[in-house]
Amino acid sequence: MFKELNPLFHSELRLGIMSLLLSVEDADFVYIREQTGATAGNLSVQIDKLSKAGYIEIEKTYKGKVPCTLCKITPEGVKAFEQYVDALKSYIHFKDE
Amino acid sequence: MNNMEDRKINEKESLELIAQMIRNTRNKLAVGSGRPFLLFGYVGVAFALVIWLLLRATDAWQWNLLWFALPLLFWPVVIRIYRNMMNKTTYVDRIIKYIWILTGFTIIIACGFTLIFVRMESLFFSALLLGMSTALTGLAVRIPPVAIAGIAGMVISPAALWLQDENRLLLLAALFVLVFVVPGHILNYKSKTAN
């Protein structure tokens, strides 16, 4: 039986952001942009979508005098991500069979 | 790496992307990770040599109090360097940060105790603790030469028990080179080649 895939993770960029944040405690906007290669505008939009879904937390802070946006995955985000990976596995296993 | 966009990907691509992102991010050192080590190391060597010279010239033990200026002056600078350098925080980074905060406080408390209440071998104790913290850092980031430098510092620390006069400060200068300067350069080199 297929599990339903979370449509929020269908996007390559949103999935990339979630995967990155899963393996760190927090990361700043510049680092996420470097790792994903996304444009600042697109990244900003996708981060906002994940934040509105409650999957990530955003903290506006400063590095010296430079503004800095810190992103962190929430427990809800971790749970949604795990469910997504479980659902993905069920699809892959079906295709292998 | 390809630039990621807001496009749909299939199940196989999703799993590959997850694995790739985790691989790229986890436990990768930030560029310039050795900077706080180098700052403390070189300044520590300078303090040791200056205080050694002052003790030889004047014979006034109070020059040793200058050591308390080292953490007070340089902790804010190190914290600033650390904050500007870190664009992400991993679990390992957090552990290392707390190891060094605890090490610093323990040494200050132990030296303060020695000064006010009861005389004990604070140089040996401090050297042992600094070596141990460097070794723990090396083990946490999985860079064996850093761990070995820390253990070497621990091994030479008992020499402080036998050296009696101000020449003990020369041992401390050597220790700063061993547990801060050498690991600092190794960490900088490794972080540069890993990114």
Tab-separated table of C-alpha atoms in Angstrom:
chain	number	residue	atom	x	y	z
A	1	MET	CA	0.000	0.000	0.000
A	2	PHE	CA	1.385	3.430	-0.954
A	3	LYS	CA	1.752	6.093	1.668
A	4	GLU	CA	0.832	9.588	0.608
A	5	LEU	CA	3.789	11.816	-0.297
A	6	ASN	CA	3.888	15.245	1.328
A	7	PRO	CA	3.411	17.671	-1.609
A	8	LEU	CA	5.566	20.295	0.135
A	9	PHE	CA	8.606	18.060	-0.343
A	10	HIS	CA	7.991	17.449	-4.055
A	11	SER	CA	9.996	20.542	-4.893
A	12	GLU	CA	13.720	19.883	-5.391
A	13	LEU	CA	14.706	23.068	-3.598
A	14	ARG	CA	12.422	22.602	-0.582
A	15	LEU	CA	13.579	19.001	-0.184
A	16	GLY	CA	17.200	20.163	-0.464
A	17	ILE	CA	16.668	22.770	2.266
A	18	MET	CA	15.015	20.225	4.582
A	19	SER	CA	17.753	17.607	3.990
A	20	LEU	CA	20.439	20.174	4.742
A	21	LEU	CA	18.773	21.415	7.911
A	22	LEU	CA	18.248	17.865	9.106
A	23	SER	CA	21.993	17.264	9.338
A	24	VAL	CA	22.884	20.490	11.199
A	25	GLU	CA	21.522	22.305	14.245
A	26	ASP	CA	21.117	25.551	12.319
A	27	ALA	CA	22.396	27.181	9.141
A	28	ASP	CA	22.373	30.726	7.847
A	29	PHE	CA	20.731	31.878	4.631
A	30	VAL	CA	24.047	32.398	2.812
A	31	TYR	CA	25.215	28.862	3.600
A	32	ILE	CA	21.918	27.345	2.404
A	33	ARG	CA	22.149	29.406	-0.792
A	34	GLU	CA	25.732	28.191	-1.393
A	35	GLN	CA	24.798	24.561	-0.817
A	36	THR	CA	21.650	24.597	-2.947
A	37	GLY	CA	22.876	26.975	-5.661
A	38	ALA	CA	19.435	28.621	-5.644
A	39	THR	CA	18.816	32.312	-6.259
A	40	ALA	CA	18.229	34.432	-3.158
A	41	GLY	CA	14.681	35.310	-4.232
A	42	ASN	CA	13.604	31.723	-4.904
A	43	LEU	CA	15.269	30.479	-1.732
A	44	SER	CA	13.522	33.141	0.300
A	45	VAL	CA	10.120	32.106	-1.075
A	46	GLN	CA	10.703	28.391	-0.377
A	47	ILE	CA	12.029	29.036	3.138
A	48	ASP	CA	8.931	31.101	3.820
A	49	LYS	CA	6.685	28.226	2.651
A	50	LEU	CA	8.478	25.732	4.912
A	51	SER	CA	8.284	28.172	7.804
A	52	LYS	CA	4.538	28.726	7.311
A	53	ALA	CA	4.065	24.946	7.347
A	54	GLY	CA	5.853	24.893	10.730
A	55	TYR	CA	8.716	22.745	9.417
A	56	ILE	CA	11.474	25.269	10.006
A	57	GLU	CA	12.111	28.168	12.390
A	58	ILE	CA	13.606	31.432	11.189
A	59	GLU	CA	15.620	33.714	13.432
A	60	LYS	CA	16.705	37.153	12.251
A	61	THR	CA	19.994	38.085	13.894
A	62	TYR	CA	23.284	39.866	13.217
A	63	LYS	CA	26.850	38.777	12.467
A	64	GLY	CA	28.720	41.831	13.631
A	65	LYS	CA	26.786	44.584	11.838
A	66	VAL	CA	25.583	42.382	8.972
A	67	PRO	CA	22.006	41.013	9.162
A	68	CYS	CA	21.863	37.237	9.244
A	69	THR	CA	18.920	34.847	8.821
A	70	LEU	CA	19.302	31.594	10.749
A	71	CYS	CA	17.155	28.591	9.840
A	72	LYS	CA	16.513	25.571	12.020
A	73	ILE	CA	14.381	22.484	11.488
A	74	THR	CA	11.517	22.034	13.988
A	75	PRO	CA	10.471	18.720	15.630
A	76	GLU	CA	7.381	18.879	13.405
A	77	GLY	CA	9.660	19.260	10.379
A	78	VAL	CA	11.750	16.256	11.422
A	79	LYS	CA	8.590	14.164	11.809
A	80	ALA	CA	7.218	15.249	8.416
A	81	PHE	CA	10.580	14.533	6.802
A	82	GLU	CA	10.756	11.035	8.317
A	83	GLN	CA	7.239	10.294	7.117
A	84	TYR	CA	8.203	11.512	3.651
A	85	VAL	CA	11.268	9.231	3.542
A	86	ASP	CA	9.132	6.266	4.708
A	87	ALA	CA	6.614	6.996	1.961
A	88	LEU	CA	9.415	7.292	-0.611
A	89	LYS	CA	10.784	3.910	0.424
A	90	SER	CA	7.393	2.275	-0.161
A	91	TYR	CA	7.340	3.676	-3.719
A	92	ILE	CA	10.895	2.565	-4.452
A	93	HIS	CA	10.261	-0.957	-3.086
A	94	PHE	CA	7.137	-1.250	-5.221
A	95	LYS	CA	9.054	-0.298	-8.384
A	96	ASP	CA	11.899	-2.733	-7.531
A	97	GLU	CA	9.365	-5.550	-7.215
B	1	MET	CA	26.422	20.997	-7.761
B	2	ASN	CA	23.423	21.802	-9.982
B	3	ASN	CA	21.420	24.836	-9.031
B	4	MET	CA	18.273	23.676	-7.301
B	5	GLU	CA	14.975	25.016	-8.495
B	6	ASP	CA	11.332	24.798	-7.574
B	7	ARG	CA	10.791	21.810	-9.891
B	8	LYS	CA	9.216	18.468	-9.148
B	9	ILE	CA	11.497	15.456	-8.849
B	10	ASN	CA	10.743	11.743	-8.857
B	11	GLU	CA	11.145	9.339	-5.915
B	12	LYS	CA	14.618	8.135	-6.884
B	13	GLU	CA	15.915	11.671	-7.412
B	14	SER	CA	14.452	12.636	-4.034
B	15	LEU	CA	16.373	9.926	-2.175
B	16	GLU	CA	19.584	10.791	-4.055
B	17	LEU	CA	19.155	14.460	-3.218
B	18	ILE	CA	18.579	13.733	0.490
B	19	ALA	CA	21.695	11.533	0.662
B	20	GLN	CA	23.799	14.103	-1.199
B	21	MET	CA	22.759	17.039	0.985
B	22	ILE	CA	23.389	15.127	4.210
B	23	ARG	CA	26.787	13.975	2.913
B	24	ASN	CA	27.773	17.533	1.911
B	25	THR	CA	26.825	19.099	5.206
B	26	ARG	CA	27.412	16.715	8.052
B	27	ASN	CA	30.573	17.257	10.094
B	28	LYS	CA	32.223	19.432	7.474
B	29	LEU	CA	34.539	21.942	9.140
B	30	ALA	CA	33.869	25.635	8.598
B	31	VAL	CA	36.666	27.385	6.685
B	32	GLY	CA	39.104	28.923	9.175
B	33	SER	CA	38.147	26.587	12.031
B	34	GLY	CA	41.670	26.872	13.391
B	35	ARG	CA	41.539	30.670	13.856
B	36	PRO	CA	40.466	30.672	17.538
B	37	PHE	CA	43.228	28.113	18.267
B	38	LEU	CA	45.827	30.244	16.486
B	39	LEU	CA	44.743	33.425	18.252
B	40	PHE	CA	44.895	31.823	21.706
B	41	GLY	CA	48.088	29.941	20.809
B	42	TYR	CA	50.176	32.871	19.559
B	43	VAL	CA	48.883	35.273	22.229
B	44	GLY	CA	49.485	32.603	24.905
B	45	VAL	CA	53.093	32.151	23.743
B	46	ALA	CA	53.583	35.933	23.797
B	47	PHE	CA	52.117	36.162	27.339
B	48	ALA	CA	54.331	33.321	28.584
B	49	LEU	CA	57.493	34.855	27.148
B	50	VAL	CA	56.711	38.412	28.312
B	51	ILE	CA	55.846	37.257	31.849
B	52	TRP	CA	58.985	35.087	31.900
B	53	LEU	CA	61.101	38.119	30.954
B	54	LEU	CA	59.370	40.323	33.575
B	55	LEU	CA	59.885	37.704	36.311
B	56	ARG	CA	63.543	37.361	35.448
B	57	ALA	CA	64.010	41.104	35.423
B	58	THR	CA	62.099	42.030	38.609
B	59	ASP	CA	61.532	38.857	40.617
B	60	ALA	CA	58.010	40.040	41.532
B	61	TRP	CA	55.565	37.096	41.511
B	62	GLN	CA	52.640	39.494	40.898
B	63	TRP	CA	53.454	39.492	37.171
B	64	ASN	CA	51.769	36.081	37.105
B	65	LEU	CA	48.446	37.868	37.645
B	66	LEU	CA	48.713	39.027	34.030
B	67	TRP	CA	47.505	35.560	33.071
B	68	PHE	CA	43.999	36.507	34.189
B	69	ALA	CA	43.970	39.166	31.454
B	70	LEU	CA	44.331	36.504	28.760
B	71	PRO	CA	40.811	35.033	28.945
B	72	LEU	CA	39.216	38.360	29.886
B	73	LEU	CA	40.732	40.139	26.884
B	74	PHE	CA	40.556	37.404	24.318
B	75	TRP	CA	37.345	35.513	25.001
B	76	PRO	CA	35.223	38.293	23.473
B	77	VAL	CA	37.525	38.368	20.439
B	78	VAL	CA	37.428	34.582	20.051
B	79	ILE	CA	33.626	34.546	20.406
B	80	ARG	CA	33.374	37.211	17.701
B	81	ILE	CA	35.671	35.284	15.338
B	82	TYR	CA	33.691	32.105	16.021
B	83	ARG	CA	30.319	33.753	15.321
B	84	ASN	CA	31.503	35.341	12.076
B	85	MET	CA	33.125	32.120	10.915
B	86	MET	CA	30.238	29.737	11.581
B	87	ASN	CA	27.630	29.712	8.830
B	88	LYS	CA	26.139	26.530	10.196
B	89	THR	CA	26.211	24.714	13.527
B	90	THR	CA	26.476	20.960	13.764
B	91	TYR	CA	26.122	18.815	16.878
B	92	VAL	CA	29.911	18.382	16.904
B	93	ASP	CA	30.399	22.190	16.832
B	94	ARG	CA	28.131	22.548	19.855
B	95	ILE	CA	29.999	19.855	21.806
B	96	ILE	CA	33.379	21.453	21.021
B	97	LYS	CA	32.110	24.897	22.028
B	98	TYR	CA	30.977	23.626	25.438
B	99	ILE	CA	34.193	21.637	25.980
B	100	TRP	CA	36.200	24.862	25.633
B	101	ILE	CA	33.830	27.027	27.668
B	102	LEU	CA	34.021	24.504	30.527
B	103	THR	CA	37.794	24.191	30.163
B	104	GLY	CA	38.219	27.965	30.375
B	105	PHE	CA	36.003	28.315	33.440
B	106	THR	CA	37.622	25.343	35.198
B	107	ILE	CA	41.120	26.774	34.693
B	108	ILE	CA	40.087	30.238	35.892
B	109	ILE	CA	38.385	28.770	38.988
B	110	ALA	CA	41.368	26.505	39.738
B	111	CYS	CA	43.874	29.369	39.354
B	112	GLY	CA	41.692	31.651	41.477
B	113	PHE	CA	41.494	28.959	44.163
B	114	THR	CA	45.281	28.602	44.124
B	115	LEU	CA	45.679	32.324	44.548
B	116	ILE	CA	43.124	32.838	47.324
B	117	PHE	CA	42.680	29.635	49.343
B	118	VAL	CA	45.048	26.756	48.929
B	119	ARG	CA	48.236	26.381	46.958
B	120	MET	CA	48.109	23.688	44.316
B	121	GLU	CA	49.899	22.913	41.112
B	122	SER	CA	47.770	25.041	38.788
B	123	LEU	CA	50.221	25.002	35.885
B	124	PHE	CA	50.217	21.212	35.729
B	125	PHE	CA	46.444	21.131	36.114
B	126	SER	CA	45.898	23.785	33.400
B	127	ALA	CA	48.332	22.131	30.986
B	128	LEU	CA	46.687	18.757	31.487
B	129	LEU	CA	43.219	20.213	30.916
B	130	LEU	CA	44.233	22.186	27.808
B	131	GLY	CA	45.837	19.075	26.305
B	132	MET	CA	42.762	17.007	27.091
B	133	SER	CA	40.402	19.544	25.501
B	134	THR	CA	42.509	19.722	22.337
B	135	ALA	CA	42.567	15.911	22.205
B	136	LEU	CA	38.766	15.818	22.606
B	137	THR	CA	38.411	18.408	19.823
B	138	GLY	CA	40.581	16.298	17.516
B	139	LEU	CA	38.574	13.178	18.304
B	140	ALA	CA	35.247	14.969	17.796
B	141	VAL	CA	36.201	16.356	14.373
B	142	ARG	CA	37.974	13.087	13.480
B	143	ILE	CA	41.352	14.677	12.730
B	144	PRO	CA	43.915	12.375	14.416
B	145	PRO	CA	46.917	14.783	14.271
B	146	VAL	CA	44.947	17.296	16.390
B	147	ALA	CA	44.081	14.579	18.917
B	148	ILE	CA	47.728	13.450	18.985
B	149	ALA	CA	48.909	17.043	19.610
B	150	GLY	CA	46.494	17.258	22.552
B	151	ILE	CA	47.652	13.939	23.989
B	152	ALA	CA	51.285	15.040	23.568
B	153	GLY	CA	50.395	18.141	25.597
B	154	MET	CA	48.945	15.922	28.329
B	155	VAL	CA	52.095	13.776	28.320
B	156	ILE	CA	54.463	16.738	28.781
B	157	SER	CA	52.263	18.500	31.373
B	158	PRO	CA	53.751	16.612	34.410
B	159	ALA	CA	57.064	18.346	33.637
B	160	ALA	CA	55.481	21.353	35.389
B	161	LEU	CA	55.737	19.405	38.668
B	162	TRP	CA	59.537	19.284	38.464
B	163	LEU	CA	60.380	22.686	37.035
B	164	GLN	CA	60.529	25.117	39.942
B	165	ASP	CA	61.407	28.664	38.904
B	166	GLU	CA	60.104	31.001	36.206
B	167	ASN	CA	61.447	28.611	33.566
B	168	ARG	CA	58.134	26.780	33.994
B	169	LEU	CA	56.748	29.513	31.749
B	170	LEU	CA	58.958	28.291	28.916
B	171	LEU	CA	57.262	24.925	29.290
B	172	LEU	CA	53.912	26.689	29.098
B	173	ALA	CA	54.989	28.518	25.909
B	174	ALA	CA	55.956	25.166	24.367
B	175	LEU	CA	52.616	23.772	25.472
B	176	PHE	CA	50.722	26.633	23.802
B	177	VAL	CA	52.548	25.828	20.566
B	178	LEU	CA	51.735	22.138	20.906
B	179	VAL	CA	48.063	22.300	21.892
B	180	PHE	CA	46.963	25.497	20.104
B	181	VAL	CA	49.305	26.654	17.327
B	182	VAL	CA	49.975	23.276	15.694
B	183	PRO	CA	46.320	22.092	15.859
B	184	GLY	CA	45.175	25.551	14.664
B	185	HIS	CA	47.239	25.279	11.486
B	186	ILE	CA	46.101	21.666	10.958
B	187	LEU	CA	42.425	22.655	11.373
B	188	ASN	CA	42.806	25.574	8.957
B	189	TYR	CA	44.481	23.363	6.377
B	190	LYS	CA	41.879	20.588	6.723
B	191	SER	CA	38.943	22.992	6.577
B	192	LYS	CA	40.351	24.610	3.445
B	193	THR	CA	40.875	21.307	1.643
B	194	ALA	CA	37.498	19.878	2.756
B	195	ASN	CA	35.416	22.762	1.321
